[in-house]
Amino acid sequence: MPRTEGPRGRVPAVLHAVVVLLVFLLAACSSIPTSGPVATYVAEDDGRNQGPEYTFNPPGPAEGATPRDIVQGFILAGTATQDDYKIAREFLAPSLAGEWQPVERTLVYRNAVNIVGSPSESEFVVQLEVDTVVDERGILQAAEEGTTESVPVNLTQVDGQWRISEIPDGTMLSAADFRTLFSAHSLYFYDATYTYAVPDVRWFASRQGVSAAIVAALLEGPASYLAGAVLSAFPEGTTLVRRSVPVESGEALVDLSGEVLTGTTFLRRQQMQQQLELSLAGLNTISTVKLTVDQRDVDLGGAPDPAFRAAVRNPAVGSTQVALLDGELVYYEGSRPLRPGGLPSVARYNPRDPAMSLDQRHFALLNGQRTRMLVIGSERVLQEAVSGT
């Protein structure tokens, strides 16, 4: 048994421990991937970092890369959102690099992409199994399972190097990369009474300029599925003077086009300010919003207008729910049904999908074929509101 009491006796034991540690580390390293994009974690900067939490740094085009290598590299470079997708643009011919719009459309795919060649070495088709599609306004649409899409790609030689000369606007991301790069943000609009703030969930890449993307999408109005159901304080056609929303010491500077103030009241301007604050509140880089028009401060009227109210987000819906029992409307509080007083019978319609207003005074339901929507108002009269397919 070796001696370890004295300084000389401790050396073999220390060396043994170091060797064991090195063997363990080398064994662990054997499982590290040897391919794929490099991910860099950016440490928090006191909550003021506007950049993405993860930055992918895929390589640019290699000298002498084949056309297929260029197509593969371009797809991978779509994960690098920094500097306006600078790396991805390096795979494009000069005539296309400045025109390509990466955020026009994001194709999120399942499984692996299939790059199909042609008799011409400069033409390819990228085949994808589509998971979801996000448009430039951040509106996400899920695809039915099995949906596929083909993306045509043409290449040309630039100074003896292959580059992409034709490809549709947008990027292609795997579902895993999408979950890392994109985040959900709620744009807020108003109900008809300007009492409630109604969220409109959008998806944007976590990158420099995300605040501008959020404001631009807000100014364009609600998604089609909310059109007619919500209101915006901003007049139609309102735009940012420049496609940027600088943030200084936590204050977002939103500079709008001049016509936005034409004929507006202090109340409407205060509602605009609130709508911006609600929509940008999800960014930890922003604590306040300063509204300007052509770089001039907007006069909000000092004190809040008497008609102004703080919009309610996530209102409590109470414990009472509406349901159907034996073809009639009932309340449920816990597990016990209770028949509301004074409601007309709806059983003859074989009703489906009942709904109730927060104040429990208005009801709606569909007939059994879901071709008619019936409503009951505070006067407790059953009426047909709309019919169709």
GROMACS .gro file of C-alpha atoms in nm:
model
  389
    1MET     CA    1   0.000   0.000   0.000
    2PRO     CA    2   0.163   0.330  -0.103
    3ARG     CA    3   0.238   0.589   0.159
    4THR     CA    4   0.047   0.917   0.126
    5GLU     CA    5   0.125   1.092   0.454
    6GLY     CA    6   0.415   1.312   0.338
    7PRO     CA    7   0.448   1.544   0.041
    8ARG     CA    8   0.635   1.288  -0.163
    9GLY     CA    9   0.382   1.019  -0.083
   10ARG     CA   10   0.087   1.235  -0.199
   11VAL     CA   11   0.215   1.273  -0.557
   12PRO     CA   12   0.116   0.926  -0.688
   13ALA     CA   13  -0.233   0.966  -0.543
   14VAL     CA   14  -0.278   1.309  -0.704
   15LEU     CA   15  -0.151   1.184  -1.041
   16HIS     CA   16  -0.388   0.890  -1.022
   17ALA     CA   17  -0.681   1.123  -0.959
   18VAL     CA   18  -0.582   1.346  -1.253
   19VAL     CA   19  -0.554   1.047  -1.488
   20VAL     CA   20  -0.895   0.917  -1.382
   21LEU     CA   21  -1.046   1.263  -1.439
   22LEU     CA   22  -0.891   1.294  -1.786
   23VAL     CA   23  -1.019   0.950  -1.886
   24PHE     CA   24  -1.367   1.044  -1.769
   25LEU     CA   25  -1.364   1.372  -1.963
   26LEU     CA   26  -1.236   1.207  -2.281
   27ALA     CA   27  -1.506   0.942  -2.256
   28ALA     CA   28  -1.768   1.212  -2.215
   29CYS     CA   29  -1.634   1.401  -2.518
   30SER     CA   30  -1.693   1.100  -2.738
   31SER     CA   31  -2.067   1.178  -2.733
   32ILE     CA   32  -2.033   1.541  -2.845
   33PRO     CA   33  -2.184   1.596  -3.194
   34THR     CA   34  -1.932   1.659  -3.469
   35SER     CA   35  -2.169   1.832  -3.710
   36GLY     CA   36  -2.451   2.086  -3.708
   37PRO     CA   37  -2.474   2.457  -3.632
   38VAL     CA   38  -2.280   2.612  -3.348
   39ALA     CA   39  -2.502   2.758  -3.074
   40THR     CA   40  -2.370   3.035  -2.854
   41TYR     CA   41  -2.550   3.126  -2.534
   42VAL     CA   42  -2.551   3.499  -2.475
   43ALA     CA   43  -2.546   3.578  -2.103
   44GLU     CA   44  -2.812   3.809  -1.966
   45ASP     CA   45  -2.708   4.173  -1.976
   46ASP     CA   46  -2.905   4.307  -1.682
   47GLY     CA   47  -3.225   4.247  -1.876
   48ARG     CA   48  -3.127   4.493  -2.147
   49ASN     CA   49  -3.008   4.258  -2.419
   50GLN     CA   50  -3.219   4.291  -2.733
   51GLY     CA   51  -3.047   4.008  -2.917
   52PRO     CA   52  -3.147   3.641  -2.921
   53GLU     CA   53  -3.060   3.414  -2.633
   54TYR     CA   54  -2.905   3.166  -2.875
   55THR     CA   55  -2.696   3.266  -3.174
   56PHE     CA   56  -2.630   3.011  -3.445
   57ASN     CA   57  -2.307   3.057  -3.636
   58PRO     CA   58  -2.313   2.823  -3.936
   59PRO     CA   59  -2.028   2.851  -4.186
   60GLY     CA   60  -2.052   3.058  -4.500
   61PRO     CA   61  -1.989   2.913  -4.846
   62ALA     CA   62  -1.663   2.723  -4.881
   63GLU     CA   63  -1.421   2.779  -5.166
   64GLY     CA   64  -1.507   2.546  -5.453
   65ALA     CA   65  -1.834   2.425  -5.296
   66THR     CA   66  -2.060   2.223  -5.523
   67PRO     CA   67  -2.408   2.348  -5.614
   68ARG     CA   68  -2.564   2.095  -5.373
   69ASP     CA   69  -2.329   2.212  -5.096
   70ILE     CA   70  -2.442   2.570  -5.158
   71VAL     CA   71  -2.810   2.475  -5.129
   72GLN     CA   72  -2.748   2.277  -4.810
   73GLY     CA   73  -2.539   2.560  -4.665
   74PHE     CA   74  -2.807   2.817  -4.745
   75ILE     CA   75  -3.075   2.617  -4.565
   76LEU     CA   76  -2.854   2.581  -4.259
   77ALA     CA   77  -2.766   2.952  -4.269
   78GLY     CA   78  -3.134   3.034  -4.220
   79THR     CA   79  -3.075   2.971  -3.849
   80ALA     CA   80  -2.837   3.270  -3.827
   81THR     CA   81  -3.073   3.565  -3.785
   82GLN     CA   82  -2.806   3.815  -3.677
   83ASP     CA   83  -2.706   4.108  -3.900
   84ASP     CA   84  -3.017   4.065  -4.115
   85TYR     CA   85  -2.927   3.706  -4.211
   86LYS     CA   86  -2.581   3.810  -4.330
   87ILE     CA   87  -2.445   3.454  -4.353
   88ALA     CA   88  -2.740   3.330  -4.561
   89ARG     CA   89  -2.695   3.622  -4.804
   90GLU     CA   90  -2.337   3.508  -4.869
   91PHE     CA   91  -2.481   3.202  -5.047
   92LEU     CA   92  -2.676   3.427  -5.287
   93ALA     CA   93  -2.562   3.588  -5.609
   94PRO     CA   94  -2.510   3.967  -5.576
   95SER     CA   95  -2.819   4.032  -5.788
   96LEU     CA   96  -3.034   3.845  -5.533
   97ALA     CA   97  -2.855   3.907  -5.203
   98GLY     CA   98  -2.995   4.257  -5.158
   99GLU     CA   99  -3.346   4.171  -5.276
  100TRP     CA  100  -3.408   3.850  -5.081
  101GLN     CA  101  -3.661   3.894  -4.796
  102PRO     CA  102  -3.584   3.636  -4.526
  103VAL     CA  103  -3.881   3.713  -4.298
  104GLU     CA  104  -4.138   3.706  -4.578
  105ARG     CA  105  -4.216   3.344  -4.494
  106THR     CA  106  -4.074   3.081  -4.261
  107LEU     CA  107  -4.130   2.720  -4.361
  108VAL     CA  108  -4.097   2.492  -4.059
  109TYR     CA  109  -4.039   2.134  -4.161
  110ARG     CA  110  -4.057   1.791  -4.005
  111ASN     CA  111  -3.787   1.530  -4.051
  112ALA     CA  112  -3.507   1.602  -4.299
  113VAL     CA  113  -3.514   1.805  -4.620
  114ASN     CA  114  -3.473   1.625  -4.950
  115ILE     CA  115  -3.265   1.810  -5.212
  116VAL     CA  116  -3.354   1.675  -5.555
  117GLY     CA  117  -3.124   1.745  -5.846
  118SER     CA  118  -3.198   1.766  -6.217
  119PRO     CA  119  -3.010   1.696  -6.541
  120SER     CA  120  -2.881   2.053  -6.509
  121GLU     CA  121  -2.625   2.091  -6.231
  122SER     CA  122  -2.761   2.438  -6.157
  123GLU     CA  123  -3.124   2.347  -6.080
  124PHE     CA  124  -3.260   2.181  -5.767
  125VAL     CA  125  -3.586   2.132  -5.581
  126VAL     CA  126  -3.596   2.128  -5.200
  127GLN     CA  127  -3.875   1.900  -5.079
  128LEU     CA  128  -4.011   1.955  -4.728
  129GLU     CA  129  -4.272   1.797  -4.506
  130VAL     CA  130  -4.434   2.112  -4.369
  131ASP     CA  131  -4.508   2.145  -3.998
  132THR     CA  132  -4.609   2.511  -3.977
  133VAL     CA  133  -4.578   2.830  -4.183
  134VAL     CA  134  -4.517   3.177  -4.036
  135ASP     CA  135  -4.578   3.481  -4.255
  136GLU     CA  136  -4.411   3.823  -4.237
  137ARG     CA  137  -4.670   3.946  -3.987
  138GLY     CA  138  -4.582   3.663  -3.750
  139ILE     CA  139  -4.908   3.478  -3.808
  140LEU     CA  140  -4.855   3.105  -3.764
  141GLN     CA  141  -5.057   2.847  -3.953
  142ALA     CA  142  -5.023   2.480  -3.870
  143ALA     CA  143  -5.015   2.240  -4.164
  144GLU     CA  144  -5.203   1.915  -4.176
  145GLU     CA  145  -4.986   1.611  -4.122
  146GLY     CA  146  -4.841   1.490  -4.450
  147THR     CA  147  -4.843   1.834  -4.614
  148THR     CA  148  -4.541   1.880  -4.840
  149GLU     CA  149  -4.396   2.169  -5.035
  150SER     CA  150  -4.135   2.197  -5.308
  151VAL     CA  151  -3.901   2.497  -5.319
  152PRO     CA  152  -3.725   2.556  -5.655
  153VAL     CA  153  -3.363   2.672  -5.651
  154ASN     CA  154  -3.148   2.797  -5.940
  155LEU     CA  155  -2.774   2.863  -5.919
  156THR     CA  156  -2.518   3.050  -6.124
  157GLN     CA  157  -2.145   3.095  -6.112
  158VAL     CA  158  -2.003   3.418  -5.970
  159ASP     CA  159  -1.626   3.456  -6.016
  160GLY     CA  160  -1.598   3.080  -6.054
  161GLN     CA  161  -1.804   3.005  -5.738
  162TRP     CA  162  -2.156   2.867  -5.731
  163ARG     CA  163  -2.420   3.097  -5.584
  164ILE     CA  164  -2.800   3.088  -5.567
  165SER     CA  165  -2.953   3.316  -5.829
  166GLU     CA  166  -3.323   3.229  -5.780
  167ILE     CA  167  -3.510   3.111  -5.469
  168PRO     CA  168  -3.840   3.226  -5.313
  169ASP     CA  169  -3.825   3.475  -5.027
  170GLY     CA  170  -3.815   3.324  -4.680
  171THR     CA  171  -3.624   3.067  -4.482
  172MET     CA  172  -3.657   2.697  -4.400
  173LEU     CA  173  -3.616   2.579  -4.041
  174SER     CA  174  -3.644   2.245  -3.871
  175ALA     CA  175  -3.909   2.222  -3.600
  176ALA     CA  176  -3.636   2.200  -3.335
  177ASP     CA  177  -3.455   2.512  -3.461
  178PHE     CA  178  -3.785   2.699  -3.485
  179ARG     CA  179  -3.858   2.636  -3.117
  180THR     CA  180  -3.515   2.776  -3.030
  181LEU     CA  181  -3.517   3.079  -3.260
  182PHE     CA  182  -3.878   3.198  -3.250
  183SER     CA  183  -4.085   3.325  -2.959
  184ALA     CA  184  -4.455   3.399  -2.922
  185HIS     CA  185  -4.551   3.763  -2.862
  186SER     CA  186  -4.898   3.897  -2.792
  187LEU     CA  187  -5.012   4.201  -2.987
  188TYR     CA  188  -5.302   4.371  -2.811
  189PHE     CA  189  -5.618   4.515  -2.961
  190TYR     CA  190  -5.935   4.644  -2.794
  191ASP     CA  191  -6.285   4.508  -2.766
  192ALA     CA  192  -6.569   4.728  -2.893
  193THR     CA  193  -6.591   4.917  -2.563
  194TYR     CA  194  -6.214   4.971  -2.520
  195THR     CA  195  -6.249   4.790  -2.186
  196TYR     CA  196  -6.056   4.471  -2.259
  197ALA     CA  197  -5.716   4.411  -2.419
  198VAL     CA  198  -5.753   4.121  -2.661
  199PRO     CA  199  -5.432   3.927  -2.737
  200ASP     CA  200  -5.336   3.836  -3.093
  201VAL     CA  201  -5.048   3.587  -3.065
  202ARG     CA  202  -4.772   3.622  -3.324
  203TRP     CA  203  -4.434   3.451  -3.373
  204PHE     CA  204  -4.111   3.640  -3.438
  205ALA     CA  205  -3.746   3.542  -3.456
  206SER     CA  206  -3.556   3.649  -3.145
  207ARG     CA  207  -3.316   3.894  -3.306
  208GLN     CA  208  -3.217   4.256  -3.325
  209GLY     CA  209  -3.515   4.452  -3.450
  210VAL     CA  210  -3.787   4.231  -3.299
  211SER     CA  211  -3.943   4.539  -3.135
  212ALA     CA  212  -3.985   4.700  -3.478
  213ALA     CA  213  -4.137   4.379  -3.615
  214ILE     CA  214  -4.391   4.376  -3.330
  215VAL     CA  215  -4.488   4.742  -3.378
  216ALA     CA  216  -4.511   4.709  -3.758
  217ALA     CA  217  -4.739   4.405  -3.723
  218LEU     CA  218  -4.952   4.588  -3.466
  219LEU     CA  219  -4.998   4.885  -3.699
  220GLU     CA  220  -5.111   4.656  -3.981
  221GLY     CA  221  -5.404   4.545  -3.768
  222PRO     CA  222  -5.535   4.216  -3.630
  223ALA     CA  223  -5.507   3.878  -3.795
  224SER     CA  224  -5.792   3.779  -4.026
  225TYR     CA  225  -5.950   3.555  -3.763
  226LEU     CA  226  -5.997   3.859  -3.534
  227ALA     CA  227  -6.104   4.106  -3.804
  228GLY     CA  228  -6.437   4.264  -3.713
  229ALA     CA  229  -6.414   4.142  -3.354
  230VAL     CA  230  -6.147   4.381  -3.220
  231LEU     CA  231  -6.046   4.744  -3.267
  232SER     CA  232  -5.716   4.927  -3.296
  233ALA     CA  233  -5.660   5.281  -3.172
  234PHE     CA  234  -5.437   5.346  -3.475
  235PRO     CA  235  -5.598   5.464  -3.799
  236GLU     CA  236  -5.568   5.234  -4.097
  237GLY     CA  237  -5.252   5.303  -4.292
  238THR     CA  238  -5.043   5.414  -3.992
  239THR     CA  239  -4.678   5.316  -4.041
  240LEU     CA  240  -4.340   5.358  -3.881
  241VAL     CA  241  -4.135   5.641  -4.034
  242ARG     CA  242  -3.841   5.400  -4.040
  243ARG     CA  243  -3.848   5.024  -3.992
  244SER     CA  244  -3.686   5.054  -3.651
  245VAL     CA  245  -3.781   5.102  -3.286
  246PRO     CA  246  -3.468   5.207  -3.097
  247VAL     CA  247  -3.453   5.127  -2.728
  248GLU     CA  248  -3.258   5.364  -2.502
  249SER     CA  249  -3.230   5.290  -2.129
  250GLY     CA  250  -3.541   5.077  -2.144
  251GLU     CA  251  -3.748   5.333  -2.338
  252ALA     CA  252  -3.878   5.230  -2.682
  253LEU     CA  253  -3.892   5.520  -2.929
  254VAL     CA  254  -4.185   5.467  -3.168
  255ASP     CA  255  -4.182   5.725  -3.449
  256LEU     CA  256  -4.497   5.720  -3.660
  257SER     CA  257  -4.602   5.882  -3.987
  258GLY     CA  258  -4.745   6.234  -3.955
  259GLU     CA  259  -5.103   6.163  -4.064
  260VAL     CA  260  -5.163   5.945  -3.758
  261LEU     CA  261  -5.260   6.248  -3.546
  262THR     CA  262  -5.497   6.409  -3.795
  263GLY     CA  263  -5.827   6.468  -3.619
  264THR     CA  264  -5.737   6.259  -3.314
  265THR     CA  265  -5.840   6.339  -2.957
  266PHE     CA  266  -5.625   6.312  -2.647
  267LEU     CA  267  -5.829   6.004  -2.555
  268ARG     CA  268  -5.743   5.830  -2.881
  269ARG     CA  269  -5.373   5.916  -2.843
  270GLN     CA  270  -5.370   5.776  -2.490
  271GLN     CA  271  -5.528   5.458  -2.623
  272MET     CA  272  -5.255   5.438  -2.889
  273GLN     CA  273  -4.989   5.474  -2.621
  274GLN     CA  274  -5.148   5.204  -2.408
  275GLN     CA  275  -5.179   4.965  -2.702
  276LEU     CA  276  -4.807   5.001  -2.774
  277GLU     CA  277  -4.713   4.953  -2.408
  278LEU     CA  278  -4.923   4.637  -2.383
  279SER     CA  279  -4.780   4.490  -2.703
  280LEU     CA  280  -4.416   4.562  -2.617
  281ALA     CA  281  -4.443   4.461  -2.251
  282GLY     CA  282  -4.331   4.107  -2.332
  283LEU     CA  283  -3.978   4.227  -2.418
  284ASN     CA  284  -3.755   4.246  -2.113
  285THR     CA  285  -3.557   4.523  -2.281
  286ILE     CA  286  -3.851   4.767  -2.271
  287SER     CA  287  -4.005   4.930  -1.966
  288THR     CA  288  -4.165   5.243  -2.119
  289VAL     CA  289  -4.275   5.365  -2.462
  290LYS     CA  290  -4.229   5.713  -2.606
  291LEU     CA  291  -4.462   5.797  -2.895
  292THR     CA  292  -4.344   6.050  -3.153
  293VAL     CA  293  -4.460   6.164  -3.496
  294ASP     CA  294  -4.185   6.262  -3.739
  295GLN     CA  295  -3.951   6.275  -3.436
  296ARG     CA  296  -4.174   6.523  -3.250
  297ASP     CA  297  -4.320   6.426  -2.914
  298VAL     CA  298  -4.689   6.345  -2.924
  299ASP     CA  299  -4.903   6.560  -2.694
  300LEU     CA  300  -5.099   6.311  -2.484
  301GLY     CA  301  -5.289   6.581  -2.298
  302GLY     CA  302  -5.119   6.550  -1.963
  303ALA     CA  303  -5.366   6.382  -1.726
  304PRO     CA  304  -5.564   6.082  -1.852
  305ASP     CA  305  -5.886   6.168  -2.032
  306PRO     CA  306  -6.194   6.113  -1.810
  307ALA     CA  307  -6.312   5.844  -2.054
  308PHE     CA  308  -5.976   5.665  -2.057
  309ARG     CA  309  -5.957   5.333  -1.878
  310ALA     CA  310  -5.674   5.088  -1.827
  311ALA     CA  311  -5.752   4.795  -2.055
  312VAL     CA  312  -5.816   4.469  -1.871
  313ARG     CA  313  -5.596   4.176  -1.965
  314ASN     CA  314  -5.687   3.815  -1.883
  315PRO     CA  315  -6.017   3.893  -1.710
  316ALA     CA  316  -6.146   3.636  -1.463
  317VAL     CA  317  -6.433   3.436  -1.610
  318GLY     CA  318  -6.580   3.318  -1.283
  319SER     CA  319  -6.666   2.969  -1.172
  320THR     CA  320  -7.001   2.941  -1.351
  321GLN     CA  321  -6.995   2.765  -1.687
  322VAL     CA  322  -7.267   2.703  -1.942
  323ALA     CA  323  -7.329   2.354  -2.078
  324LEU     CA  324  -7.597   2.129  -2.222
  325LEU     CA  325  -7.790   1.865  -2.031
  326ASP     CA  326  -8.067   1.666  -2.198
  327GLY     CA  327  -8.069   1.920  -2.480
  328GLU     CA  328  -8.120   2.225  -2.257
  329LEU     CA  329  -7.889   2.500  -2.133
  330VAL     CA  330  -7.767   2.461  -1.777
  331TYR     CA  331  -7.515   2.625  -1.546
  332TYR     CA  332  -7.240   2.426  -1.383
  333GLU     CA  333  -7.084   2.539  -1.059
  334GLY     CA  334  -6.847   2.263  -0.963
  335SER     CA  335  -7.016   1.937  -1.061
  336ARG     CA  336  -7.381   2.028  -0.997
  337PRO     CA  337  -7.601   2.146  -1.287
  338LEU     CA  338  -7.845   2.433  -1.235
  339ARG     CA  339  -8.114   2.538  -1.484
  340PRO     CA  340  -8.104   2.917  -1.548
  341GLY     CA  341  -8.434   3.081  -1.485
  342GLY     CA  342  -8.642   3.223  -1.770
  343LEU     CA  343  -8.446   3.072  -2.061
  344PRO     CA  344  -8.649   2.937  -2.353
  345SER     CA  345  -8.620   2.570  -2.446
  346VAL     CA  346  -8.363   2.488  -2.715
  347ALA     CA  347  -8.395   2.107  -2.719
  348ARG     CA  348  -8.579   2.098  -3.053
  349TYR     CA  349  -8.266   2.230  -3.226
  350ASN     CA  350  -8.045   1.944  -3.102
  351PRO     CA  351  -7.802   2.215  -2.979
  352ARG     CA  352  -7.423   2.210  -2.986
  353ASP     CA  353  -7.136   2.431  -2.862
  354PRO     CA  354  -7.308   2.669  -2.618
  355ALA     CA  355  -7.144   2.995  -2.511
  356MET     CA  356  -7.227   3.261  -2.253
  357SER     CA  357  -7.126   3.624  -2.198
  358LEU     CA  358  -6.931   3.723  -1.888
  359ASP     CA  359  -7.237   3.890  -1.736
  360GLN     CA  360  -7.443   3.571  -1.794
  361ARG     CA  361  -7.712   3.769  -1.980
  362HIS     CA  362  -7.641   3.657  -2.338
  363PHE     CA  363  -7.613   3.305  -2.482
  364ALA     CA  364  -7.527   3.153  -2.818
  365LEU     CA  365  -7.538   2.799  -2.956
  366LEU     CA  366  -7.535   2.604  -3.281
  367ASN     CA  367  -7.799   2.366  -3.408
  368GLY     CA  368  -7.720   1.997  -3.448
  369GLN     CA  369  -7.601   2.034  -3.808
  370ARG     CA  370  -7.397   2.344  -3.717
  371THR     CA  371  -7.569   2.537  -3.996
  372ARG     CA  372  -7.752   2.790  -3.774
  373MET     CA  373  -7.633   3.004  -3.486
  374LEU     CA  374  -7.901   3.089  -3.232
  375VAL     CA  375  -7.876   3.360  -2.967
  376ILE     CA  376  -8.063   3.451  -2.651
  377GLY     CA  377  -8.042   3.811  -2.529
  378SER     CA  378  -8.123   3.977  -2.201
  379GLU     CA  379  -8.492   3.975  -2.298
  380ARG     CA  380  -8.472   3.593  -2.299
  381VAL     CA  381  -8.596   3.553  -2.657
  382LEU     CA  382  -8.443   3.287  -2.885
  383GLN     CA  383  -8.346   3.424  -3.228
  384GLU     CA  384  -8.147   3.308  -3.528
  385ALA     CA  385  -7.836   3.523  -3.573
  386VAL     CA  386  -7.681   3.368  -3.885
  387SER     CA  387  -7.706   3.059  -4.103
  388GLY     CA  388  -7.474   2.899  -4.353
  389THR     CA  389  -7.210   2.628  -4.398
   0.00000   0.00000   0.00000
